[in-house]
mmCIF file of C-alpha atoms and ligand atoms in Angstrom:
data_model
loop_
_atom_site.group_PDB
_atom_site.id
_atom_site.type_symbol
_atom_site.label_atom_id
_atom_site.label_comp_id
_atom_site.label_asym_id
_atom_site.label_seq_id
_atom_site.Cartn_x
_atom_site.Cartn_y
_atom_site.Cartn_z
ATOM 1 C CA UNK E 18 120.737 104.021 78.489
ATOM 2 C CA UNK E 19 121.004 107.040 80.678
ATOM 3 C CA UNK E 20 118.244 105.855 82.959
ATOM 4 C CA UNK E 21 118.806 103.266 85.677
ATOM 5 C CA UNK E 22 115.103 102.458 86.304
ATOM 6 C CA UNK E 23 115.551 102.571 90.038
ATOM 7 C CA UNK E 24 111.892 102.932 90.972
ATOM 8 C CA UNK E 25 110.631 100.378 88.428
ATOM 9 C CA UNK E 26 113.272 97.701 89.564
ATOM 10 C CA UNK E 27 112.453 98.391 93.311
ATOM 11 C CA UNK E 28 108.747 98.101 92.656
ATOM 12 C CA UNK E 29 109.150 94.845 90.641
ATOM 13 C CA UNK E 30 111.496 93.317 93.289
ATOM 14 C CA UNK E 31 109.284 94.128 96.218
ATOM 15 C CA UNK E 32 106.093 92.992 94.362
ATOM 16 C CA UNK E 33 107.760 89.586 93.468
ATOM 17 C CA UNK E 34 109.282 88.999 96.791
ATOM 18 C CA UNK E 35 105.850 89.746 98.568
ATOM 19 C CA UNK E 36 104.129 87.392 96.000
ATOM 20 C CA UNK E 37 106.545 84.670 96.696
ATOM 21 C CA UNK E 38 106.328 85.170 100.431
ATOM 22 C CA UNK E 39 102.557 85.084 100.320
ATOM 23 C CA UNK E 40 102.443 81.838 98.213
ATOM 24 C CA UNK E 41 104.952 80.190 100.760
ATOM 25 C CA UNK E 42 102.747 81.282 103.707
ATOM 26 C CA UNK E 43 99.602 79.928 101.958
ATOM 27 C CA UNK E 44 101.520 76.619 101.358
ATOM 28 C CA UNK E 45 101.346 76.827 97.679
ATOM 29 C CA UNK E 46 104.962 76.735 97.407
ATOM 30 C CA UNK E 47 107.336 75.573 100.167
ATOM 31 C CA UNK E 48 109.350 78.112 102.281
ATOM 32 C CA UNK E 49 112.387 76.099 100.868
ATOM 33 C CA UNK E 50 111.575 76.963 97.295
ATOM 34 C CA UNK E 51 110.803 80.637 98.327
ATOM 35 C CA UNK E 52 114.263 80.917 99.905
ATOM 36 C CA UNK E 53 115.992 79.083 97.049
ATOM 37 C CA UNK E 54 114.464 81.311 94.540
ATOM 38 C CA UNK E 55 115.685 84.582 96.326
ATOM 39 C CA UNK E 56 119.146 83.070 97.131
ATOM 40 C CA UNK E 57 119.521 82.288 93.326
ATOM 41 C CA UNK E 58 118.512 85.784 92.429
ATOM 42 C CA UNK E 59 120.946 87.117 94.871
ATOM 43 C CA UNK E 60 123.711 84.736 93.610
ATOM 44 C CA UNK E 61 123.098 85.736 89.734
ATOM 45 C CA UNK E 62 122.772 89.552 90.597
ATOM 46 C CA UNK E 63 125.902 89.390 92.734
ATOM 47 C CA UNK E 64 127.894 87.592 90.021
ATOM 48 C CA UNK E 65 126.962 90.136 87.322
ATOM 49 C CA UNK E 66 127.323 93.169 89.423
ATOM 50 C CA UNK E 67 130.609 91.996 90.986
ATOM 51 C CA UNK E 68 132.301 90.663 87.966
ATOM 52 C CA UNK E 69 131.194 93.804 85.855
ATOM 53 C CA UNK E 70 132.342 96.033 88.733
ATOM 54 C CA UNK E 71 135.866 94.236 88.794
ATOM 55 C CA UNK E 72 136.096 94.494 85.021
ATOM 56 C CA UNK E 73 135.143 98.266 85.218
ATOM 57 C CA UNK E 74 137.638 99.082 88.014
ATOM 58 C CA UNK E 75 140.355 97.210 86.260
ATOM 59 C CA UNK E 76 139.896 98.833 82.836
ATOM 60 C CA UNK E 77 139.833 102.408 84.622
ATOM 61 C CA UNK E 78 143.055 101.658 86.468
ATOM 62 C CA UNK E 79 144.715 99.923 83.668
ATOM 63 C CA UNK E 80 143.618 102.954 81.495
ATOM 64 C CA UNK E 81 141.875 100.706 78.893
ATOM 65 C CA UNK E 82 139.412 102.386 76.634
ATOM 66 C CA UNK E 83 136.614 99.943 76.172
ATOM 67 C CA UNK E 84 133.912 100.556 73.621
ATOM 68 C CA UNK E 85 131.381 98.594 75.845
ATOM 69 C CA UNK E 86 132.230 100.562 78.979
ATOM 70 C CA UNK E 87 128.846 102.307 79.087
ATOM 71 C CA UNK E 88 126.742 99.185 78.344
ATOM 72 C CA UNK E 89 128.885 97.327 81.078
ATOM 73 C CA UNK E 90 128.223 100.250 83.523
ATOM 74 C CA UNK E 91 124.464 100.191 82.805
ATOM 75 C CA UNK E 92 124.215 96.427 83.427
ATOM 76 C CA UNK E 93 126.452 96.758 86.470
ATOM 77 C CA UNK E 94 124.016 99.189 88.112
ATOM 78 C CA UNK E 95 120.715 97.488 86.999
ATOM 79 C CA UNK E 96 121.870 94.194 88.523
ATOM 80 C CA UNK E 97 123.446 96.210 91.525
ATOM 81 C CA UNK E 98 120.143 97.613 92.384
ATOM 82 C CA UNK E 99 118.579 94.066 92.449
ATOM 83 C CA UNK E 100 121.378 92.743 94.410
ATOM 84 C CA UNK E 101 121.293 95.438 97.003
ATOM 85 C CA UNK E 102 117.532 95.121 97.380
ATOM 86 C CA UNK E 103 117.494 91.311 97.615
ATOM 87 C CA UNK E 104 120.547 91.651 100.122
ATOM 88 C CA UNK E 105 118.203 93.614 102.418
ATOM 89 C CA UNK E 106 115.657 90.626 102.418
ATOM 90 C CA UNK E 107 118.569 88.235 102.985
ATOM 91 C CA UNK E 108 119.866 90.176 105.931
ATOM 92 C CA UNK E 109 116.445 90.260 107.580
ATOM 93 C CA UNK E 110 116.325 86.323 107.401
ATOM 94 C CA UNK E 111 119.753 86.222 109.095
ATOM 95 C CA UNK E 112 119.213 88.981 111.606
ATOM 96 C CA UNK E 113 118.947 86.475 114.488
ATOM 97 C CA UNK E 114 122.479 85.311 113.569
ATOM 98 C CA UNK E 115 123.955 88.905 113.959
ATOM 99 C CA UNK E 116 121.612 89.586 116.952
ATOM 100 C CA UNK E 117 123.310 86.538 118.690
ATOM 101 C CA UNK E 118 126.908 87.663 117.927
ATOM 102 C CA UNK E 119 126.189 91.235 119.177
ATOM 103 C CA UNK E 120 124.384 90.275 122.303
ATOM 104 C CA UNK E 121 126.970 87.631 123.125
ATOM 105 C CA UNK E 122 129.657 90.275 122.864
ATOM 106 C CA UNK E 123 127.615 92.840 124.929
ATOM 107 C CA UNK E 124 127.219 90.120 127.720
ATOM 108 C CA UNK E 125 130.948 89.099 127.727
ATOM 109 C CA UNK E 126 132.837 90.851 130.402
ATOM 110 C CA UNK E 127 135.505 93.197 128.829
ATOM 111 C CA UNK E 128 138.606 91.937 130.910
HETATM 112 C C1 LIG G 228 129.864 94.142 93.923
HETATM 113 C C2 LIG G 228 130.736 95.056 94.090
HETATM 114 C C3 LIG G 228 130.877 96.388 93.213
HETATM 115 C C4 LIG G 228 132.049 96.893 92.575
HETATM 116 C C5 LIG G 228 133.435 96.072 92.423
HETATM 117 C C6 LIG G 228 131.667 98.077 91.862
HETATM 118 C C7 LIG G 228 132.432 98.739 90.986
HETATM 119 C C8 LIG G 228 132.076 99.989 90.310
HETATM 120 C C9 LIG G 228 132.923 100.697 89.412
HETATM 121 C C10 LIG G 228 134.391 100.320 88.973
HETATM 122 C C11 LIG G 228 132.142 101.531 88.806
HETATM 123 C C12 LIG G 228 132.635 102.624 87.778
HETATM 124 C C13 LIG G 228 133.265 103.924 88.578
HETATM 125 C C14 LIG G 228 133.662 105.034 87.449
HETATM 126 O O1 LIG G 228 133.077 104.984 86.414
HETATM 127 O O2 LIG G 228 134.543 105.761 87.777
HETATM 128 C C15 LIG G 228 130.890 101.667 89.522
HETATM 129 C C16 LIG G 228 129.969 102.453 89.402
HETATM 130 C C17 LIG G 228 128.651 102.570 89.869
HETATM 131 N N1 LIG G 228 128.171 101.553 90.694
HETATM 132 FE FE1 LIG G 228 129.296 99.914 91.265
HETATM 133 N N2 LIG G 228 130.311 98.221 92.143
HETATM 134 C C18 LIG G 228 129.792 97.331 93.036
HETATM 135 C C19 LIG G 228 128.413 97.141 93.485
HETATM 136 C C20 LIG G 228 127.409 98.121 93.255
HETATM 137 C C21 LIG G 228 126.122 97.990 93.758
HETATM 138 C C22 LIG G 228 125.823 96.851 94.597
HETATM 139 C C23 LIG G 228 125.460 99.001 93.292
HETATM 140 C C24 LIG G 228 124.022 99.211 93.575
HETATM 141 C C25 LIG G 228 123.296 99.854 92.820
HETATM 142 C C26 LIG G 228 126.295 99.809 92.448
HETATM 143 C C27 LIG G 228 126.098 101.092 91.810
HETATM 144 C C28 LIG G 228 126.815 101.796 90.992
HETATM 145 C C29 LIG G 228 126.472 103.022 90.292
HETATM 146 C C30 LIG G 228 125.200 103.940 90.517
HETATM 147 C C31 LIG G 228 127.694 103.571 89.762
HETATM 148 C C32 LIG G 228 127.713 104.814 89.044
HETATM 149 C C33 LIG G 228 127.227 104.704 87.491
HETATM 150 C C34 LIG G 228 127.336 105.985 86.756
HETATM 151 O O3 LIG G 228 128.504 106.518 86.847
HETATM 152 O O4 LIG G 228 126.546 106.349 85.978
HETATM 153 N N3 LIG G 228 127.543 99.226 92.500
HETATM 154 N N4 LIG G 228 130.860 100.515 90.268
#
C-alpha cells in the first residue's frame, strides 16, 4: 500500500479520455455521452476523495485511532489523483466561462 501508482493512473486517465474524445469526434458516441461519462467520473472521484478526506481530517483532529486509517488514506490519494486529473479536463471545457469573467473585469472601469 506504500505506492500511489501516480504514473499508471495518469496514463490510464489520459488514454481513456483521449479514446472517449476520439470516439465522440468520429461520431461513434455523442459529445453528450462523452461529457456525461467524464462528469460522472469526476463526481464519483470527488465524493470518494472528499468524504475520505473529511473522515481523515476529523479523525486526526478528534485524536481517533482508526485501524483503517492507512487503507482510507490510500483510497483517498488514488481517487484524489483521478479527481485532480479529470478536474483539469473539466476546467479546460469551462475556460470560456472564466475568460468571460476575467475579460469583463479587465474592461470594467475601476471607479
Ligand atoms: C477533496 C478535498 C480533500 C481533503 C478534505 C483532503 C484531506 C486530506 C487529509 C485529512 C489527509 C491526511 C493528512 C495527514 O495524514 O496528516 C490527506 C492526505 C493526502 N491527500 Fe488529501 N484531501 C483532499 C483532496 C486531495 C486530492 C485532490 C489529492 C490529489 C492527489 C490529495 C492527495 C493527498 C495526499 C498525497 C496525501 C498524503 C498521503 C500520505 O501521507 O501518504 N488529497 N488529505
